[in-house]
């Protein structure tokens, strides 16, 4: 039998190359300044790198425990308790994962059965839906509207049915750069109270939040914490996305099921990096200083594009800034994104790819986790467009 005859059975027939790969390839081909992908183009802290080296030199080179290096789980537990006044047991309620992506995939796989509904708030990061579909689940969308991308909790409530098994939220939010407020979280808590719905809270940008706002982690709200998988990413927090390390925190009963999947999908995560993270995280300034660090980058970028024709609301969190281009052109966003790369040498991400049915919001997403000179060049290009 020909191999191609099996391909007809694809479990993800509608999944194509992601927008990130498509734009990234085009950006490389045209040698464009790349503000498309969500990673820094500056170095991580040398101290953190030395700590990984130390861990390797001290023999932490074999399998780590399945749940993760204990010292790391312990320091994560202390950190969450300090920031959000909720205590997760390092033994039973925290697992170290291959980035937030694996935490999200594993939580979905552990709980979603055929026919279960999962509420996904759009625009949404792209790893949620394939994981739901691979497990036979049905994504149920709540599409937010530009330019505020605020959740209407009344509409949200209408999406809940007796088939709803899980809800996925993401704060600070990629791609919109909005955050969920205390009031939002309280409304979510009240809506979910009479249900058994599991919450998956993607908080990978927890330490990138601006203008004095607080990160309202689901772990702060008792009626949410008791049903939530909080997913976090050291890659995002410490400028080392290539290390692919994160963690998941959840109540014991949920985490026990999570670990049943985790131990056979991954078993355990890079040991020396976990040891290094355990030491590095003990110094709170390594993550508490990030709000300020990235706020300066956001402000530098926005100051640079002051004289451009783009419209925007300053990002409230994440290292992404949305720019609305209606004063410039009425083209679709993916057309403009492609043209910007080819004609102007600047790469960004069209937001339609995150929306239901690729709705066009006339928005492009720019990543400002970049060196000053990169942001300067990008801003100059944006100002010269007309
Ligand atoms: C909202 C969101 N969640 C999860 C991830 C994945 O994080 P990680 O690289 O730790 O797997 C990303 C990465 O861009 C993201 O933006």
Coordinates of N, CA and C in Angstrom, one line a residue, residues 32-137:
X32 N 14.4 40.7 6.2 CA 13.6 41.7 6.8 C 14.0 41.8 8.3
X33 N 13.7 43.0 8.9 CA 13.8 43.1 10.4 C 12.6 42.4 10.9
X34 N 12.9 41.5 11.9 CA 11.8 40.5 12.2 C 11.2 40.9 13.6
X35 N 10.0 41.5 13.5 CA 9.3 41.8 14.7 C 8.0 40.9 14.8
X36 N 8.1 39.8 14.0 CA 7.0 38.9 14.0 C 7.0 37.9 15.1
X37 N 8.0 37.2 15.3 CA 8.0 36.0 16.3 C 8.2 36.5 17.7
X38 N 7.6 35.8 18.6 CA 7.6 36.2 20.1 C 8.9 35.7 20.8
X39 N 10.0 36.2 20.4 CA 11.2 35.9 21.2 C 12.2 37.1 21.1
X40 N 13.0 37.2 22.2 CA 14.0 38.4 22.2 C 15.1 38.2 21.2
X41 N 15.7 39.3 20.8 CA 16.9 39.1 20.0 C 18.1 39.7 20.8
X42 N 18.0 39.7 22.1 CA 19.1 40.0 23.0 C 19.4 38.8 23.8
X43 N 20.6 38.8 24.4 CA 21.1 37.7 25.2 C 20.4 37.5 26.5
X44 N 20.3 36.3 27.0 CA 19.8 36.1 28.4 C 20.9 36.4 29.4
X45 N 20.6 36.4 30.6 CA 21.6 36.7 31.7 C 22.7 35.6 31.7
X46 N 23.9 36.1 31.7 CA 25.1 35.2 31.7 C 25.1 34.3 33.0
X47 N 24.6 34.9 34.1 CA 24.5 34.2 35.4 C 23.7 32.9 35.2
X48 N 22.6 33.0 34.5 CA 21.7 31.9 34.4 C 22.5 30.8 33.5
X49 N 23.2 31.3 32.5 CA 23.9 30.3 31.7 C 25.0 29.6 32.5
X50 N 25.7 30.4 33.4 CA 26.7 29.8 34.2 C 26.1 28.7 35.1
X51 N 24.9 29.0 35.6 CA 24.3 28.1 36.5 C 24.0 26.8 35.8
X52 N 23.6 26.8 34.6 CA 23.4 25.6 33.8 C 24.7 24.8 33.7
X53 N 25.7 25.6 33.4 CA 27.1 24.9 33.2 C 27.5 24.3 34.5
X54 N 27.3 25.0 35.6 CA 27.6 24.5 37.0 C 26.9 23.2 37.2
X55 N 25.6 23.2 36.9 CA 24.8 22.0 37.1 C 25.3 20.8 36.3
X56 N 25.7 21.1 35.1 CA 26.3 20.0 34.3 C 27.6 19.5 34.9
X57 N 28.4 20.4 35.3 CA 29.7 20.1 35.9 C 29.6 19.3 37.2
X58 N 28.5 19.6 37.9 CA 28.2 18.9 39.2 C 27.4 17.6 39.0
X59 N 27.3 17.1 37.8 CA 26.8 15.8 37.6 C 25.3 15.7 37.4
X60 N 24.6 16.8 37.2 CA 23.1 16.6 37.1 C 22.8 16.4 35.6
X61 N 23.3 15.2 35.1 CA 23.2 15.0 33.7 C 22.3 13.8 33.3
X62 N 21.7 13.2 34.3 CA 20.9 12.0 34.0 C 19.4 12.4 34.2
X63 N 18.5 11.5 34.0 CA 17.1 11.8 34.2 C 16.8 12.5 35.5
X64 N 15.9 13.6 35.4 CA 15.4 14.2 36.6 C 14.2 13.4 37.0
X65 N 13.7 13.7 38.2 CA 12.5 13.0 38.6 C 11.3 13.4 37.7
X66 N 10.4 12.5 37.5 CA 9.3 12.7 36.5 C 8.6 14.0 36.8
X67 N 8.3 14.4 38.0 CA 7.5 15.6 38.3 C 8.4 16.8 38.1
X68 N 9.7 16.7 38.1 CA 10.6 17.8 38.0 C 11.5 17.8 39.2
X69 N 12.7 18.5 39.1 CA 13.7 18.6 40.1 C 13.0 19.2 41.4
X70 N 13.1 18.6 42.5 CA 12.4 19.0 43.7 C 12.7 20.4 44.1
X71 N 14.0 20.8 44.1 CA 14.3 22.1 44.5 C 13.6 23.2 43.6
X72 N 13.4 22.9 42.4 CA 12.7 23.9 41.5 C 11.2 23.9 41.9
X73 N 10.6 22.8 42.1 CA 9.2 22.8 42.4 C 9.0 23.5 43.8
X74 N 10.0 23.4 44.6 CA 9.9 24.1 45.9 C 9.9 25.6 45.8
X75 N 10.8 26.1 45.0 CA 11.0 27.5 44.8 C 9.8 28.1 44.0
X76 N 9.2 27.3 43.1 CA 8.0 27.8 42.4 C 6.9 27.9 43.4
X77 N 6.7 26.9 44.2 CA 5.6 27.0 45.2 C 5.8 28.2 46.1
X78 N 7.0 28.5 46.6 CA 7.2 29.7 47.4 C 6.9 31.0 46.7
X79 N 7.3 31.0 45.4 CA 7.1 32.2 44.6 C 5.6 32.4 44.4
X80 N 4.9 31.4 44.1 CA 3.4 31.6 43.9 C 2.8 32.0 45.2
X81 N 3.2 31.4 46.3 CA 2.6 31.8 47.5 C 2.9 33.3 47.9
X82 N 4.1 33.7 47.6 CA 4.4 35.1 47.9 C 3.6 36.1 47.0
X83 N 3.5 35.7 45.7 CA 2.8 36.7 44.8 C 1.3 36.6 44.8
X84 N 0.8 35.4 45.0 CA -0.7 35.2 44.9 C -1.4 34.6 46.1
X85 N -0.6 34.4 47.2 CA -1.2 33.9 48.4 C -1.9 32.6 48.2
X86 N -1.4 31.7 47.4 CA -2.0 30.4 47.3 C -0.9 29.4 47.4
X87 N -1.1 28.4 48.2 CA 0.0 27.4 48.4 C -0.2 26.1 47.6
X88 N 0.7 25.9 46.7 CA 0.7 24.6 45.9 C 1.7 23.7 46.5
X89 N 1.4 22.4 46.7 CA 2.3 21.5 47.3 C 3.4 21.1 46.2
X90 N 4.7 21.3 46.5 CA 5.7 21.0 45.5 C 5.7 19.5 45.2
X91 N 5.3 18.7 46.2 CA 5.2 17.2 45.9 C 4.1 16.8 44.9
X92 N 2.9 17.4 45.2 CA 1.7 16.9 44.5 C 1.1 17.8 43.5
X93 N 1.5 19.1 43.5 CA 0.7 20.1 42.7 C 1.4 20.9 41.7
X94 N 2.7 20.6 41.6 CA 3.5 21.3 40.6 C 4.3 20.3 39.7
X95 N 4.3 20.5 38.4 CA 5.1 19.6 37.5 C 5.8 20.5 36.5
X96 N 7.1 20.1 36.3 CA 7.9 20.9 35.4 C 7.7 20.3 34.0
X97 N 7.6 21.2 33.0 CA 7.2 20.7 31.6 C 8.1 21.3 30.6
X98 N 8.0 20.7 29.4 CA 8.7 21.2 28.2 C 8.0 22.5 27.7
X99 N 8.3 23.6 28.4 CA 7.6 24.8 28.0 C 6.1 24.8 28.4
X100 N 5.5 25.9 28.2 CA 4.0 26.0 28.5 C 3.3 25.1 27.5
X101 N 3.8 25.0 26.3 CA 3.1 24.3 25.2 C 2.8 22.9 25.7
X102 N 3.8 22.2 26.3 CA 3.5 20.8 26.7 C 2.6 20.8 27.9
X103 N 2.7 21.8 28.8 CA 1.8 21.8 29.9 C 0.3 21.9 29.4
X104 N 0.1 22.8 28.4 CA -1.2 23.0 27.9 C -1.7 21.7 27.2
X105 N -0.8 21.1 26.4 CA -1.2 19.9 25.6 C -1.5 18.8 26.6
X106 N -0.7 18.6 27.6 CA -0.9 17.5 28.6 C -2.2 17.7 29.4
X107 N -2.5 18.9 29.8 CA -3.7 19.2 30.6 C -4.9 18.9 29.7
X108 N -4.9 19.3 28.5 CA -6.0 19.0 27.6 C -6.2 17.5 27.3
X109 N -5.0 16.9 27.1 CA -5.1 15.4 26.8 C -5.6 14.6 28.0
X110 N -5.2 15.1 29.2 CA -5.6 14.3 30.4 C -7.1 14.4 30.6
X111 N -7.8 15.4 30.1 CA -9.2 15.6 30.5 C -10.2 15.6 29.4
X112 N -9.8 15.9 28.2 CA -10.8 16.1 27.1 C -11.0 14.7 26.4
X113 N -12.3 14.3 26.5 CA -12.8 13.1 25.8 C -13.5 13.6 24.5
X114 N -13.8 12.5 23.7 CA -14.6 12.8 22.5 C -15.9 13.5 22.8
X115 N -16.2 14.6 22.1 CA -17.4 15.3 22.3 C -17.4 16.4 23.3
X116 N -16.4 16.4 24.2 CA -16.3 17.5 25.2 C -16.1 18.8 24.5
X117 N -16.8 19.8 25.1 CA -16.6 21.2 24.5 C -15.6 22.0 25.4
X118 N -14.8 22.7 24.7 CA -13.8 23.6 25.3 C -13.9 25.0 24.8
X119 N -14.2 26.0 25.7 CA -14.4 27.3 25.3 C -13.0 28.0 25.1
X120 N -12.8 28.5 23.9 CA -11.6 29.1 23.5 C -11.9 30.6 23.1
X121 N -11.2 31.5 23.7 CA -11.5 32.9 23.5 C -10.6 33.4 22.4
X122 N -11.2 33.9 21.3 CA -10.4 34.4 20.1 C -10.3 35.9 20.1
X123 N -9.2 36.5 19.6 CA -8.1 35.8 19.0 C -7.3 34.9 20.1
X124 N -6.8 33.8 19.6 CA -6.1 32.8 20.5 C -4.8 32.4 20.0
X125 N -3.9 32.2 20.9 CA -2.6 31.5 20.6 C -2.9 30.2 19.9
X126 N -2.0 29.7 19.0 CA -2.4 28.7 18.1 C -2.3 27.3 18.6
X127 N -1.8 27.0 19.8 CA -1.6 25.6 20.2 C -2.8 25.0 20.9
X128 N -3.8 25.8 21.2 CA -4.9 25.2 22.0 C -5.8 24.3 21.1
X129 N -6.2 24.8 20.0 CA -7.2 24.1 19.2 C -6.7 22.7 18.7
X130 N -5.5 22.6 18.1 CA -5.1 21.3 17.7 C -5.1 20.3 18.8
X131 N -4.7 20.7 20.0 CA -4.7 19.8 21.2 C -6.1 19.3 21.5
X132 N -7.1 20.2 21.4 CA -8.5 19.9 21.7 C -9.0 18.9 20.6
X133 N -8.7 19.2 19.4 CA -9.2 18.4 18.3 C -8.5 17.0 18.3
X134 N -7.2 16.9 18.6 CA -6.6 15.6 18.6 C -7.2 14.7 19.6
X135 N -7.8 15.3 20.6 CA -8.4 14.5 21.7 C -9.9 14.3 21.5
X136 N -10.4 14.7 20.3 CA -11.8 14.5 20.0 C -12.7 15.6 20.5
X137 N -12.1 16.6 21.1 CA -12.9 17.7 21.7 C -13.4 18.7 20.7

